[in-house]
PDB file of C-alpha atoms in Angstrom:
ATOM      1  CA  MET A 246       2.814  10.169  10.914  1.00  0.00           C
ATOM      2  CA  GLU A 247       2.161   6.713   9.571  1.00  0.00           C
ATOM      3  CA  GLY A 248       3.643   5.818   6.230  1.00  0.00           C
ATOM      4  CA  ILE A 249       2.833   3.310   3.561  1.00  0.00           C
ATOM      5  CA  SER A 250       5.357   0.831   4.964  1.00  0.00           C
ATOM      6  CA  ASP A 251       3.470   0.832   8.288  1.00  0.00           C
ATOM      7  CA  ILE A 252       0.261  -0.662   6.875  1.00  0.00           C
ATOM      8  CA  SER A 253      -0.622  -3.915   8.596  1.00  0.00           C
ATOM      9  CA  ILE A 254      -3.642  -5.904   9.703  1.00  0.00           C
ATOM     10  CA  ILE A 255      -4.310  -5.041  13.333  1.00  0.00           C
ATOM     11  CA  GLY A 256      -7.380  -7.155  14.036  1.00  0.00           C
ATOM     12  CA  VAL A 257     -10.976  -7.988  13.297  1.00  0.00           C
ATOM     13  CA  ASP A 258     -13.399  -5.095  12.819  1.00  0.00           C
ATOM     14  CA  GLU A 259     -15.156  -4.943  16.201  1.00  0.00           C
ATOM     15  CA  LYS A 260     -18.342  -3.630  14.585  1.00  0.00           C
ATOM     16  CA  ARG A 261     -18.545  -6.649  12.255  1.00  0.00           C
ATOM     17  CA  PRO A 262     -17.316  -9.738  14.145  1.00  0.00           C
ATOM     18  CA  PRO A 263     -17.351 -13.140  12.416  1.00  0.00           C
ATOM     19  CA  LEU A 264     -20.606 -15.032  12.979  1.00  0.00           C
ATOM     20  CA  ILE A 265     -21.773 -18.580  12.285  1.00  0.00           C
ATOM     21  CA  ARG A 266     -24.965 -18.249  10.241  1.00  0.00           C
ATOM     22  CA  LYS A 267     -27.154 -20.357   7.985  1.00  0.00           C
ATOM     23  CA  GLU A 268     -25.090 -19.423   4.931  1.00  0.00           C
ATOM     24  CA  PRO A 269     -22.251 -21.812   4.021  1.00  0.00           C
ATOM     25  CA  TYR A 270     -19.598 -19.149   4.654  1.00  0.00           C
ATOM     26  CA  ILE A 271     -18.279 -16.797   7.330  1.00  0.00           C
ATOM     27  CA  ASP A 272     -17.854 -13.120   6.463  1.00  0.00           C
ATOM     28  CA  LEU A 273     -14.623 -11.609   7.749  1.00  0.00           C
ATOM     29  CA  PHE A 274     -13.663  -7.948   8.114  1.00  0.00           C
ATOM     30  CA  PHE A 275     -10.101  -7.096   9.108  1.00  0.00           C
ATOM     31  CA  GLU A 276      -8.953  -3.649  10.158  1.00  0.00           C
ATOM     32  CA  LEU A 277      -5.792  -2.064   8.793  1.00  0.00           C
ATOM     33  CA  SER A 278      -3.475  -0.028  10.993  1.00  0.00           C
ATOM     34  CA  HIS A 279      -4.370   3.138   9.068  1.00  0.00           C
ATOM     35  CA  GLN A 280      -6.106   4.188   5.890  1.00  0.00           C
ATOM     36  CA  ALA A 281      -4.363   3.000   2.755  1.00  0.00           C
ATOM     37  CA  PRO A 282      -4.188   5.164  -0.389  1.00  0.00           C
ATOM     38  CA  ALA A 283      -6.711   4.336  -3.120  1.00  0.00           C
ATOM     39  CA  ASP A 284      -4.031   3.176  -5.583  1.00  0.00           C
ATOM     40  CA  TRP A 285      -2.565   0.855  -2.912  1.00  0.00           C
ATOM     41  CA  CYS A 286      -6.061  -0.591  -2.354  1.00  0.00           C
ATOM     42  CA  ARG A 287      -6.516  -1.051  -6.101  1.00  0.00           C
ATOM     43  CA  ALA A 288      -3.238  -2.954  -6.302  1.00  0.00           C
ATOM     44  CA  PHE A 289      -4.222  -5.108  -3.298  1.00  0.00           C
ATOM     45  CA  ASN A 290      -7.545  -5.960  -4.930  1.00  0.00           C
ATOM     46  CA  GLU A 291      -5.799  -6.861  -8.195  1.00  0.00           C
ATOM     47  CA  LEU A 292      -3.358  -9.172  -6.406  1.00  0.00           C
ATOM     48  CA  LEU A 293      -6.247 -11.160  -4.903  1.00  0.00           C
ATOM     49  CA  ALA A 294      -8.691 -10.931  -7.821  1.00  0.00           C
ATOM     50  CA  GLN A 295      -8.156 -14.615  -8.684  1.00  0.00           C
ATOM     51  CA  HIS A 296      -8.673 -15.878  -5.120  1.00  0.00           C
ATOM     52  CA  PRO A 297     -11.963 -17.824  -4.760  1.00  0.00           C
ATOM     53  CA  SER A 298     -13.344 -15.518  -2.035  1.00  0.00           C
ATOM     54  CA  LYS A 299     -12.062 -12.350  -3.759  1.00  0.00           C
ATOM     55  CA  PRO A 300     -10.905 -10.460  -0.634  1.00  0.00           C
ATOM     56  CA  LYS A 301     -11.021  -6.732  -1.226  1.00  0.00           C
ATOM     57  CA  ILE A 302     -10.598  -3.285   0.227  1.00  0.00           C
ATOM     58  CA  VAL A 303     -13.102  -0.553  -0.626  1.00  0.00           C
ATOM     59  CA  GLU A 304     -10.827   2.021  -2.261  1.00  0.00           C
ATOM     60  CA  LYS A 305     -12.648   5.083  -0.921  1.00  0.00           C
ATOM     61  CA  GLU A 306     -12.393   3.838   2.666  1.00  0.00           C
ATOM     62  CA  GLY A 307      -9.045   2.039   2.564  1.00  0.00           C
ATOM     63  CA  LYS A 308      -9.372   0.822   6.133  1.00  0.00           C
ATOM     64  CA  TYR A 309     -10.874  -2.707   6.067  1.00  0.00           C
ATOM     65  CA  ILE A 310     -10.210  -5.937   4.193  1.00  0.00           C
ATOM     66  CA  GLU A 311     -13.423  -7.791   3.431  1.00  0.00           C
ATOM     67  CA  GLY A 312     -13.472 -11.511   2.681  1.00  0.00           C
ATOM     68  CA  TRP A 313     -15.005 -14.828   3.582  1.00  0.00           C
ATOM     69  CA  VAL A 314     -14.142 -18.439   4.323  1.00  0.00           C
ATOM     70  CA  ARG A 315     -16.256 -21.588   4.269  1.00  0.00           C
ATOM     71  CA  THR A 316     -15.185 -22.937   7.680  1.00  0.00           C
ATOM     72  CA  PRO A 317     -13.492 -21.588  10.814  1.00  0.00           C
ATOM     73  CA  ASP A 318     -10.534 -23.889  10.093  1.00  0.00           C
ATOM     74  CA  GLU A 319      -9.678 -21.795   7.002  1.00  0.00           C
ATOM     75  CA  ILE A 320      -9.325 -18.523   8.911  1.00  0.00           C
ATOM     76  CA  VAL A 321      -5.683 -18.910  10.014  1.00  0.00           C
ATOM     77  CA  ASP A 322      -4.450 -19.639   6.480  1.00  0.00           C
ATOM     78  CA  PHE A 323      -6.669 -16.875   5.079  1.00  0.00           C
ATOM     79  CA  VAL A 324      -5.217 -14.284   7.468  1.00  0.00           C
ATOM     80  CA  GLU A 325      -1.695 -15.421   6.597  1.00  0.00           C
ATOM     81  CA  LEU A 326      -2.486 -14.946   2.898  1.00  0.00           C
ATOM     82  CA  LEU A 327      -3.826 -11.458   3.599  1.00  0.00           C
ATOM     83  CA  LYS A 328      -0.728 -10.515   5.630  1.00  0.00           C
ATOM     84  CA  GLN A 329       1.564 -11.710   2.834  1.00  0.00           C
ATOM     85  CA  THR A 330      -0.482  -9.791   0.278  1.00  0.00           C
ATOM     86  CA  VAL A 331      -0.349  -6.604   2.374  1.00  0.00           C
ATOM     87  CA  SER A 332       3.457  -6.925   2.548  1.00  0.00           C
ATOM     88  CA  LYS A 333       3.756  -7.669  -1.165  1.00  0.00           C
ATOM     89  CA  CYS A 334       1.455  -4.804  -2.090  1.00  0.00           C
ATOM     90  CA  THR A 335       3.417  -2.391   0.088  1.00  0.00           C
ATOM     91  CA  ALA A 336       6.733  -3.498  -1.440  1.00  0.00           C
ATOM     92  CA  GLN A 337       5.344  -3.072  -4.962  1.00  0.00           C
ATOM     93  CA  TYR A 338       3.874   0.326  -4.066  1.00  0.00           C
ATOM     94  CA  ILE A 339       7.204   1.557  -2.681  1.00  0.00           C
ATOM     95  CA  GLU A 340       9.010   0.211  -5.766  1.00  0.00           C
ATOM     96  CA  ARG A 341       6.608   2.086  -8.063  1.00  0.00           C
ATOM     97  CA  ILE A 342       7.257   5.301  -6.143  1.00  0.00           C
ATOM     98  CA  GLU A 343      11.030   4.813  -6.316  1.00  0.00           C
ATOM     99  CA  VAL A 344      10.931   4.040 -10.048  1.00  0.00           C
ATOM    100  CA  ALA A 345       8.794   7.117 -10.680  1.00  0.00           C
ATOM    101  CA  ALA A 346      11.215   9.248  -8.662  1.00  0.00           C
ATOM    102  CA  ARG A 347      14.207   7.886 -10.571  1.00  0.00           C
ATOM    103  CA  GLN A 348      12.486   8.441 -13.899  1.00  0.00           C
ATOM    104  CA  SER A 349      11.535  11.992 -13.018  1.00  0.00           C
ATOM    105  CA  GLY A 350      15.114  12.582 -11.849  1.00  0.00           C
ATOM    106  CA  ASN A 351      16.433  11.217 -15.140  1.00  0.00           C
ATOM    107  CA  THR A 352      14.093  13.465 -17.078  1.00  0.00           C
ATOM    108  CA  ASP A 353      15.259  16.533 -15.201  1.00  0.00           C
ATOM    109  CA  SER A 354      18.945  15.748 -15.742  1.00  0.00           C
ATOM    110  CA  SER A 355      18.464  15.223 -19.460  1.00  0.00           C
ATOM    111  CA  GLN A 356      17.153  18.757 -19.933  1.00  0.00           C
ATOM    112  CA  PRO A 357      19.560  21.213 -21.468  1.00  0.00           C
ATOM    113  CA  GLU A 358      21.809  23.076 -19.072  1.00  0.00           C
ATOM    114  CA  GLU A 359      20.410  26.380 -17.917  1.00  0.00           C
ATOM    115  CA  ILE A 360      21.868  29.351 -19.708  1.00  0.00           C
ATOM    116  CA  GLY A 361      22.226  32.986 -18.772  1.00  0.00           C
ATOM    117  CA  GLU A 362      22.945  34.492 -15.397  1.00  0.00           C
ATOM    118  CA  GLN A 363      20.694  32.094 -13.457  1.00  0.00           C
ATOM    119  CA  GLY A 364      22.451  29.101 -15.005  1.00  0.00           C
ATOM    120  CA  ARG A 365      25.848  30.558 -14.158  1.00  0.00           C
ATOM    121  CA  LEU A 366      24.715  31.257 -10.576  1.00  0.00           C
ATOM    122  CA  ASN A 367      23.361  27.691 -10.197  1.00  0.00           C
ATOM    123  CA  ARG A 368      26.644  26.174 -11.432  1.00  0.00           C
ATOM    124  CA  ILE A 369      28.688  28.335  -9.021  1.00  0.00           C
ATOM    125  CA  ILE A 370      26.489  27.365  -6.056  1.00  0.00           C
ATOM    126  CA  ALA A 371      26.620  23.675  -7.025  1.00  0.00           C
ATOM    127  CA  SER A 372      30.425  23.752  -7.212  1.00  0.00           C
ATOM    128  CA  LEU A 373      30.947  25.238  -3.743  1.00  0.00           C
ATOM    129  CA  GLU A 374      32.686  23.040  -1.184  1.00  0.00           C
ATOM    130  CA  PHE A 375      31.957  23.538   2.490  1.00  0.00           C
ATOM    131  CA  ASP A 376      33.755  22.391   5.631  1.00  0.00           C
ATOM    132  CA  LYS A 377      32.325  19.324   7.292  1.00  0.00           C
ATOM    133  CA  VAL A 378      30.885  19.741  10.778  1.00  0.00           C
ATOM    134  CA  ASP A 379      32.265  17.269  13.327  1.00  0.00           C
TER     135      ASP A 379
END
């Protein structure tokens, strides 16, 4: 199974290759290694919202980065920017998950200790020490 940390740009979308046309720009479509979650895509789009070409990922699809450049000479730098943004977005996404997990763990531990027979049973089980397997 592919995880969030495995997301990367794996190439140009073969169905939509870059073409020189009359327009003063070149549309680019890059394929991701696997579908990204919608909230990851939203974060990616927000990170690049101020970029002149506004590269984006359609949140419902989560599989392609769409963007454009004015000349072929800009493509290498553009791809490097996209790769860095994918890495940054993934790191931020993982951090958000870890923070949420820590906060939910803190919430659970701040609840009052269980009472009654179930609470006593849980404390006994938690205090058990077992031999280590070599």
